[in-house]
Short mmCIF file of C-alpha atoms in Angstrom, two decimals:
data_model
loop_
_atom_site.label_atom_id
_atom_site.label_comp_id
_atom_site.label_asym_id
_atom_site.label_seq_id
_atom_site.Cartn_x
_atom_site.Cartn_y
_atom_site.Cartn_z
CA MET Z 1 117.38 144.92 108.04
CA LEU Z 2 119.41 141.84 109.49
CA LEU Z 3 116.11 139.87 108.70
CA HIS Z 4 116.54 140.65 105.14
CA TRP Z 5 120.22 139.38 104.98
CA PHE Z 6 119.47 136.39 107.03
CA MET Z 7 116.70 135.27 104.54
CA ALA Z 8 118.65 136.41 101.53
CA VAL Z 9 121.53 134.06 102.71
CA GLY Z 10 119.27 131.27 103.39
CA ILE Z 11 117.10 131.35 100.39
CA LEU Z 12 120.22 131.52 98.43
CA GLY Z 13 121.75 128.70 100.16
CA LEU Z 14 118.55 126.63 99.97
CA PHE Z 15 118.48 127.11 95.93
CA GLY Z 16 121.99 125.70 95.69
CA LEU Z 17 121.27 123.00 98.14
CA GLY Z 18 118.24 122.14 96.12
CA LEU Z 19 120.12 122.09 92.97
CA TYR Z 20 122.75 119.95 94.61
CA MET Z 21 120.76 117.29 96.50
CA VAL Z 22 118.55 116.31 93.53
CA GLU Z 23 121.69 115.18 91.68
CA LEU Z 24 123.18 113.24 94.31
CA ASP Z 25 123.75 109.61 94.03
CA TYR Z 26 122.06 107.11 96.15
CA TYR Z 27 125.20 105.91 97.88
CA HIS Z 28 126.27 109.45 98.46
CA GLN Z 29 127.02 110.27 102.15
CA TRP Z 30 124.87 113.31 101.75
CA TYR Z 31 121.84 111.70 100.26
CA GLN Z 32 119.68 111.74 103.43
CA ALA Z 33 121.31 114.69 105.09
CA ALA Z 34 120.99 117.37 102.13
CA PRO Z 35 117.35 117.09 101.88
CA ASN Z 36 116.78 116.91 105.60
CA LEU Z 37 118.76 119.97 105.85
CA HIS Z 38 116.94 121.70 103.07
CA ARG Z 39 113.64 120.80 104.66
CA SER Z 40 114.76 122.14 107.91
CA ILE Z 41 116.14 125.56 106.71
CA GLY Z 42 112.91 125.81 104.57
CA VAL Z 43 110.93 125.77 107.76
CA VAL Z 44 113.24 128.68 109.41
CA ILE Z 45 112.87 130.77 106.30
CA ALA Z 46 109.10 130.31 106.84
CA LEU Z 47 109.18 131.31 110.53
CA LEU Z 48 111.69 134.40 109.53
CA LEU Z 49 109.11 135.25 106.73
CA LEU Z 50 106.17 135.38 109.46
CA VAL Z 51 108.37 137.64 111.85
CA ARG Z 52 109.12 139.84 108.91
CA LEU Z 53 105.53 140.19 107.85
CA VAL Z 54 104.52 140.92 111.61
CA TRP Z 55 107.27 143.41 111.89
CA ARG Z 56 105.96 144.98 108.35
CA LEU Z 57 102.57 145.25 110.13
CA VAL Z 58 103.46 146.96 113.27
CA ASN Z 59 106.57 149.20 112.14
CA PRO Z 60 106.56 152.10 109.68
CA MET Z 61 107.99 151.12 106.42
CA PRO Z 62 110.97 153.11 105.46
CA THR Z 63 110.40 155.73 102.59
CA GLY Z 64 111.99 154.29 99.32
CA LEU Z 65 114.42 156.39 97.64
CA GLY Z 66 114.05 157.12 93.70
CA LYS Z 67 111.43 158.28 91.44
CA ARG Z 68 107.66 157.68 92.37
CA TRP Z 69 107.49 154.64 89.63
CA GLU Z 70 110.50 153.43 91.24
CA VAL Z 71 108.99 153.20 94.62
CA ILE Z 72 105.78 151.81 93.22
CA ILE Z 73 107.75 149.03 91.46
CA ALA Z 74 109.85 148.66 94.59
CA HIS Z 75 106.50 147.76 96.59
CA TRP Z 76 105.10 145.36 94.15
CA VAL Z 77 108.26 143.55 93.61
CA HIS Z 78 108.47 143.22 97.54
CA ARG Z 79 104.69 141.81 97.35
CA LEU Z 80 105.76 139.26 94.66
CA PHE Z 81 108.77 137.89 96.78
CA TYR Z 82 106.42 137.33 99.53
CA GLY Z 83 104.01 135.71 97.54
CA LEU Z 84 106.73 133.41 95.74
CA ILE Z 85 108.42 132.67 98.93
CA ILE Z 86 104.75 131.38 100.70
CA GLY Z 87 104.16 129.52 97.48
CA ILE Z 88 107.53 127.93 97.34
CA ILE Z 89 107.47 127.03 101.15
CA VAL Z 90 103.73 125.59 100.82
CA SER Z 91 104.63 123.31 97.70
CA GLY Z 92 107.77 122.32 99.40
CA TYR Z 93 105.69 121.34 102.55
CA LEU Z 94 103.36 119.28 100.10
CA ILE Z 95 105.81 117.38 98.39
CA THR Z 96 107.25 115.93 101.63
CA THR Z 97 103.59 115.26 103.26
CA ALA Z 98 101.98 114.03 100.24
CA ASP Z 99 101.66 110.20 101.61
CA GLY Z 100 101.00 111.64 105.25
CA GLN Z 101 104.59 112.03 106.48
CA SER Z 102 105.76 114.80 108.67
CA VAL Z 103 108.28 117.30 108.23
CA SER Z 104 111.26 116.95 110.55
CA VAL Z 105 113.16 120.10 111.32
CA PHE Z 106 116.62 119.41 112.58
CA GLY Z 107 115.26 116.51 114.35
CA LEU Z 108 113.91 118.83 117.12
CA PHE Z 109 110.47 118.92 115.91
CA GLU Z 110 108.05 117.55 113.26
CA LEU Z 111 105.40 119.45 111.22
CA PRO Z 112 102.55 117.10 110.69
CA ALA Z 113 100.80 116.75 107.59
CA LEU Z 114 97.81 118.78 107.49
CA LEU Z 115 96.13 118.35 103.90
CA ASP Z 116 94.61 114.90 102.73
CA GLY Z 117 96.86 114.16 99.83
CA PHE Z 118 95.13 115.05 96.38
CA GLU Z 119 96.01 112.81 93.40
CA ASN Z 120 99.63 113.29 92.41
CA GLN Z 121 100.25 115.71 94.96
CA GLU Z 122 103.92 115.31 95.14
CA ASP Z 123 104.46 115.52 91.54
CA ILE Z 124 102.32 118.86 90.93
CA ALA Z 125 104.04 120.35 94.05
CA GLY Z 126 107.36 119.34 92.87
CA GLU Z 127 106.73 121.00 89.51
CA VAL Z 128 105.23 124.19 91.20
CA HIS Z 129 108.15 124.05 93.78
CA GLU Z 130 110.83 124.23 90.73
CA TRP Z 131 108.83 127.05 88.56
CA LEU Z 132 108.32 129.42 91.40
CA THR Z 133 112.00 129.17 92.48
CA ASN Z 134 112.95 129.64 89.32
CA THR Z 135 110.69 132.96 89.02
CA LEU Z 136 111.94 134.14 92.25
CA MET Z 137 115.91 133.70 91.38
CA VAL Z 138 115.20 135.85 88.41
CA LEU Z 139 113.34 138.25 90.60
CA VAL Z 140 116.28 138.14 92.84
CA ALA Z 141 118.96 139.04 90.51
CA LEU Z 142 116.75 141.93 88.94
CA HIS Z 143 116.31 142.90 92.87
CA ALA Z 144 120.14 143.13 93.22
CA LEU Z 145 120.67 144.67 90.05
CA ALA Z 146 118.29 147.51 90.93
CA ALA Z 147 120.13 147.84 94.46
CA LEU Z 148 123.41 148.10 92.56
CA LYS Z 149 121.75 150.62 90.25
CA HIS Z 150 120.78 152.82 93.12
CA HIS Z 151 124.08 152.53 94.45
CA PHE Z 152 126.37 153.39 91.49
CA VAL Z 153 124.16 154.98 89.05
CA ASP Z 154 121.57 157.18 91.46
CA GLN Z 155 124.34 157.06 94.11
CA ASP Z 156 121.71 157.22 96.81
CA ALA Z 157 121.70 155.66 100.55
CA THR Z 158 119.61 152.48 99.61
CA LEU Z 159 122.07 150.02 99.80
CA ARG Z 160 124.00 151.67 102.24
CA ARG Z 161 120.93 151.72 104.30
CA MET Z 162 120.37 148.07 103.81
CA ILE Z 163 123.95 147.26 105.11
CA GLY Z 164 123.12 149.35 108.42
CA ARG Z 165 124.92 152.62 107.49
CA LYS Z 166 123.10 155.95 107.79
CA GLY Z 167 122.66 157.98 104.67
CA MET I 1 66.75 65.01 50.29
CA ILE I 2 70.31 64.49 49.88
CA PHE I 3 70.60 68.12 49.29
CA LYS I 4 68.71 68.84 52.34
CA LYS I 5 70.86 66.53 54.51
CA THR I 6 74.23 68.11 53.08
CA VAL I 7 73.00 71.40 53.81
CA PHE I 8 72.10 70.33 57.51
CA SER I 9 75.54 68.57 58.01
CA LEU I 10 77.14 71.80 56.49
CA VAL I 11 75.41 73.89 59.03
CA LEU I 12 76.15 71.53 61.83
CA ALA I 13 79.74 71.45 60.87
CA LEU I 14 79.97 75.05 60.66
CA GLY I 15 78.12 75.49 63.83
CA LEU I 16 80.89 72.96 65.37
CA VAL I 17 83.72 75.01 63.85
CA SER I 18 82.24 78.11 65.53
CA ALA I 19 81.86 76.38 68.68
CA ASN I 20 85.50 75.93 68.62
CA VAL I 21 86.60 78.93 67.71
CA GLN I 22 84.54 80.40 70.75
CA ALA I 23 86.14 77.62 73.26
CA ALA I 24 88.42 80.12 74.29
CA GLU I 25 86.85 82.10 77.27
CA HIS I 26 87.39 85.79 77.25
CA TYR I 27 88.36 87.54 80.73
CA GLN I 28 88.56 91.21 81.90
CA ILE I 29 90.76 91.61 84.45
CA ASP I 30 88.50 93.15 87.34
CA ILE I 31 89.77 96.58 87.97
CA LYS I 32 86.17 98.00 88.93
CA GLY I 33 86.15 95.83 91.94
CA MET I 34 89.96 95.74 91.98
CA HIS I 35 90.65 92.42 92.62
CA ALA I 36 94.00 92.50 90.98
CA PHE I 37 97.48 93.70 92.23
CA ILE I 38 100.55 94.28 90.44
CA SER I 39 103.37 94.64 93.04
CA PHE I 40 107.26 94.42 93.16
CA LYS I 41 109.97 94.13 95.66
CA VAL I 42 113.54 95.05 95.44
CA LYS I 43 116.36 94.75 97.92
CA HIS I 44 117.16 97.72 99.75
CA LEU I 45 121.06 98.01 100.05
CA GLY I 46 121.03 94.07 100.21
CA ILE I 47 119.72 94.55 103.72
CA SER I 48 115.93 94.21 103.48
CA TRP I 49 113.03 94.16 100.89
CA LEU I 50 111.28 97.54 99.47
CA GLU I 51 107.83 96.64 98.38
CA GLY I 52 105.60 98.79 96.22
CA ARG I 53 103.08 98.15 93.74
CA PHE I 54 101.30 99.88 90.96
CA ASN I 55 97.64 101.05 91.28
CA ARG I 56 96.33 101.58 87.91
CA PHE I 57 96.41 99.00 84.92
CA LYS I 58 94.05 97.09 82.87
CA GLY I 59 93.93 93.99 81.00
CA SER I 60 92.43 90.76 79.45
CA PHE I 61 92.85 87.02 78.97
CA ASP I 62 91.88 84.36 76.89
CA VAL I 63 91.49 80.91 78.37
CA ASP I 64 91.22 77.93 76.32
CA LYS I 65 90.47 74.59 78.28
CA ALA I 66 90.82 72.40 75.48
CA ASN I 67 93.93 73.85 74.22
CA PRO I 68 96.17 75.83 76.72
CA SER I 69 98.54 77.03 74.36
CA ASN I 70 95.98 79.20 72.94
CA ASN I 71 95.86 81.10 76.21
CA LYS I 72 96.59 84.80 75.73
CA VAL I 73 97.04 87.54 78.16
CA THR I 74 97.65 91.39 77.72
CA VAL I 75 98.19 93.90 80.63
CA ASN I 76 98.78 97.65 80.43
CA ILE I 77 100.40 99.58 83.15
CA GLU I 78 100.31 103.00 83.95
CA VAL I 79 103.34 103.67 85.24
CA ALA I 80 102.92 107.12 87.15
CA SER I 81 100.63 104.81 89.52
CA ILE I 82 103.79 103.20 91.23
CA ASP I 83 103.19 103.76 94.90
CA SER I 84 105.97 102.51 97.65
CA ASN I 85 104.21 104.19 100.43
CA HIS I 86 106.39 107.23 100.38
CA ALA I 87 105.67 110.26 98.40
CA GLU I 88 109.16 111.57 97.97
CA ARG I 89 110.47 108.47 96.58
CA ASP I 90 107.55 107.61 94.44
CA LYS I 91 108.11 111.23 93.02
CA HIS I 92 111.98 110.32 92.34
CA LEU I 93 110.64 106.75 90.69
CA ARG I 94 108.55 108.58 88.42
CA GLY I 95 111.27 111.38 87.45
CA LYS I 96 113.64 111.09 84.62
CA ARG I 97 116.32 109.17 86.33
CA PHE I 98 113.94 106.18 87.18
CA PHE I 99 110.84 105.47 84.88
CA ASP I 100 110.59 108.91 83.35
CA VAL I 101 106.56 108.58 83.06
CA LYS I 102 106.33 111.75 80.97
CA LYS I 103 107.99 110.24 78.27
CA PHE I 104 107.18 106.64 78.70
CA PRO I 105 103.70 106.65 80.87
CA LYS I 106 102.75 103.12 79.79
CA ALA I 107 104.16 99.83 80.13
CA SER I 108 102.64 96.72 78.67
CA PHE I 109 102.88 92.70 78.56
CA VAL I 110 101.51 90.67 75.62
CA SER I 111 101.76 87.06 75.65
CA THR I 112 103.39 84.87 72.94
CA SER I 113 102.84 81.71 74.51
CA TRP I 114 101.34 79.46 77.22
CA LYS I 115 102.82 76.18 78.26
CA ASP I 116 100.57 74.00 80.50
CA LEU I 117 102.82 72.46 83.05
CA GLY I 118 100.11 70.60 84.61
CA ASP I 119 98.82 70.84 88.24
CA GLY I 120 97.55 74.25 87.71
CA GLN I 121 101.06 75.71 86.87
CA SER I 122 102.06 77.34 83.60
CA GLU I 123 104.87 78.86 81.96
CA LEU I 124 103.96 82.17 80.26
CA VAL I 125 106.18 84.16 77.97
CA GLY I 126 105.34 87.46 76.50
CA ASN I 127 106.92 90.81 75.34
CA PHE I 128 107.39 93.37 78.17
CA THR I 129 107.68 96.85 77.32
CA LEU I 130 108.74 99.23 79.93
CA ARG I 131 110.66 102.59 79.36
CA GLY I 132 110.64 101.96 75.72
CA VAL I 133 112.45 98.73 75.89
CA THR I 134 110.84 95.42 74.93
CA LYS I 135 112.21 92.40 76.26
CA ALA I 136 110.87 88.54 76.38
CA ILE I 137 110.07 87.73 79.74
CA THR I 138 108.90 84.45 81.38
CA LEU I 139 106.31 84.18 84.25
CA ALA I 140 105.71 81.29 86.40
CA VAL I 141 102.00 80.82 86.39
CA SER I 142 99.74 79.12 89.08
CA LYS I 143 96.14 79.16 89.04
CA VAL I 144 94.21 80.08 92.01
CA GLY I 145 90.68 79.04 91.45
CA GLU I 146 87.91 79.76 89.33
CA GLY I 147 84.03 79.53 89.70
CA LYS I 148 80.64 81.35 89.72
CA ASP I 149 80.45 84.60 92.12
CA PRO I 150 77.45 85.30 94.03
CA TRP I 151 76.47 88.07 91.86
CA GLY I 152 75.79 86.36 88.54
CA GLY I 153 79.20 86.35 87.11
CA TYR I 154 82.07 83.88 86.51
CA ARG I 155 85.58 84.45 87.67
CA SER I 156 88.84 82.77 87.50
CA GLY I 157 92.33 83.98 89.32
CA TYR I 158 95.86 83.29 88.56
CA VAL I 159 99.39 84.53 90.02
CA GLY I 160 102.20 85.10 88.03
CA THR I 161 105.73 85.90 89.16
CA THR I 162 108.98 86.90 87.18
CA THR I 163 112.21 88.44 87.95
CA LEU I 164 113.21 91.66 85.91
CA ASN I 165 116.68 93.40 85.69
CA LEU I 166 116.59 97.27 86.25
CA SER I 167 119.53 97.06 83.90
CA ASP I 168 117.73 96.20 81.06
CA TYR I 169 115.57 99.08 80.86
CA LYS I 170 118.18 101.83 80.69
CA MET I 171 117.43 103.43 83.98
CA LYS I 172 120.27 106.07 85.25
CA GLU I 173 119.28 105.46 88.82
CA GLY I 174 119.22 101.71 88.35
CA HIS I 175 122.64 101.96 86.80
CA ILE I 176 123.91 104.12 90.02
CA LEU I 177 122.27 101.59 92.44
CA GLY I 178 124.03 98.79 90.79
CA ALA I 179 124.03 94.95 91.24
CA ALA I 180 122.49 95.12 94.83
CA ALA I 181 119.43 96.32 93.33
CA ASP I 182 119.44 95.08 89.90
CA GLU I 183 116.68 92.46 90.49
CA VAL I 184 113.07 93.17 90.70
CA GLN I 185 110.70 90.39 91.56
CA MET I 186 107.22 91.03 90.01
CA ARG I 187 104.07 89.44 91.26
CA LEU I 188 100.97 89.90 89.39
CA SER I 189 97.83 88.71 91.24
CA ILE I 190 94.91 88.84 89.10
CA GLU I 191 91.12 87.75 89.01
CA GLY I 192 89.29 87.94 85.63
CA ILE I 193 85.48 88.16 85.04
CA ARG I 194 84.44 86.32 82.05
CA GLN I 195 82.65 88.30 79.43
#
């Protein structure tokens, strides 16, 4: 649950930072720092996602509240979330590493370029990164609306459970 | 007999004329063996030179030794092939704020005049089109050499240099970078194979 909110804040922050950094002027003080931060937080999100997926494997999943079809959709939405986030992380990594450069994470360590560059790698990866992110953000909005619906319309415990309150 | 002679001289004359027309030698830039390079350099922050090149292009030139003013050069550049040895920068350069390669995939140079300055030096003027903007530019051309290659062909090579101004080509980022990076030095080093 804590993991969920860390990732939520991180991903929304990355979305905003991404939109902001691509519009920066070359002489802007943040021109280099913003992309560095974006790449670093992206790697942290990747690690958090890994922890979350392992957690999911070794712990029983909480039972969803609501109608049967709602629970089924919720499962698929979660899988779609994981798929999109993985896709966004991989495509972001492929932009930076297209010419064999490594990804520096807060200047602490470097992720090396693993894939041999394919033709126009940074451009294709860039488009994929953008479109997967737009899709993710639409899904995030629906996800948030659904959570509010559980809380206000169904008046069940879904949202309360997610902020750490029992029932 | 007189008739025959006239026909003969007419044929001879025609032959001479066509020989004259064919006096210009046609060369294709060697892009198969890639003995041609289009590179650029631009100042970074006024502190150092940033260098790069365009990897994909094609072109041809005509050389008329008897009358160099007939020399012609055509080069077409695939702008998206820009390579500054840094993927994120190249992506940025191809984007809307710089070259906008989706909208303007090609740059071209078509010569309009060639002036032989002697001693292997020439002044080449032509129309250069980049990002939809066409401007007359002048290249200082120097001949490097020519001769038979070991594989049965005949080659000749030139180097041309010129300076472009980013501000002429309506790039948003060029405007932001301002005077410090406005001047871009271009260098075309080409080898042609005679056809």
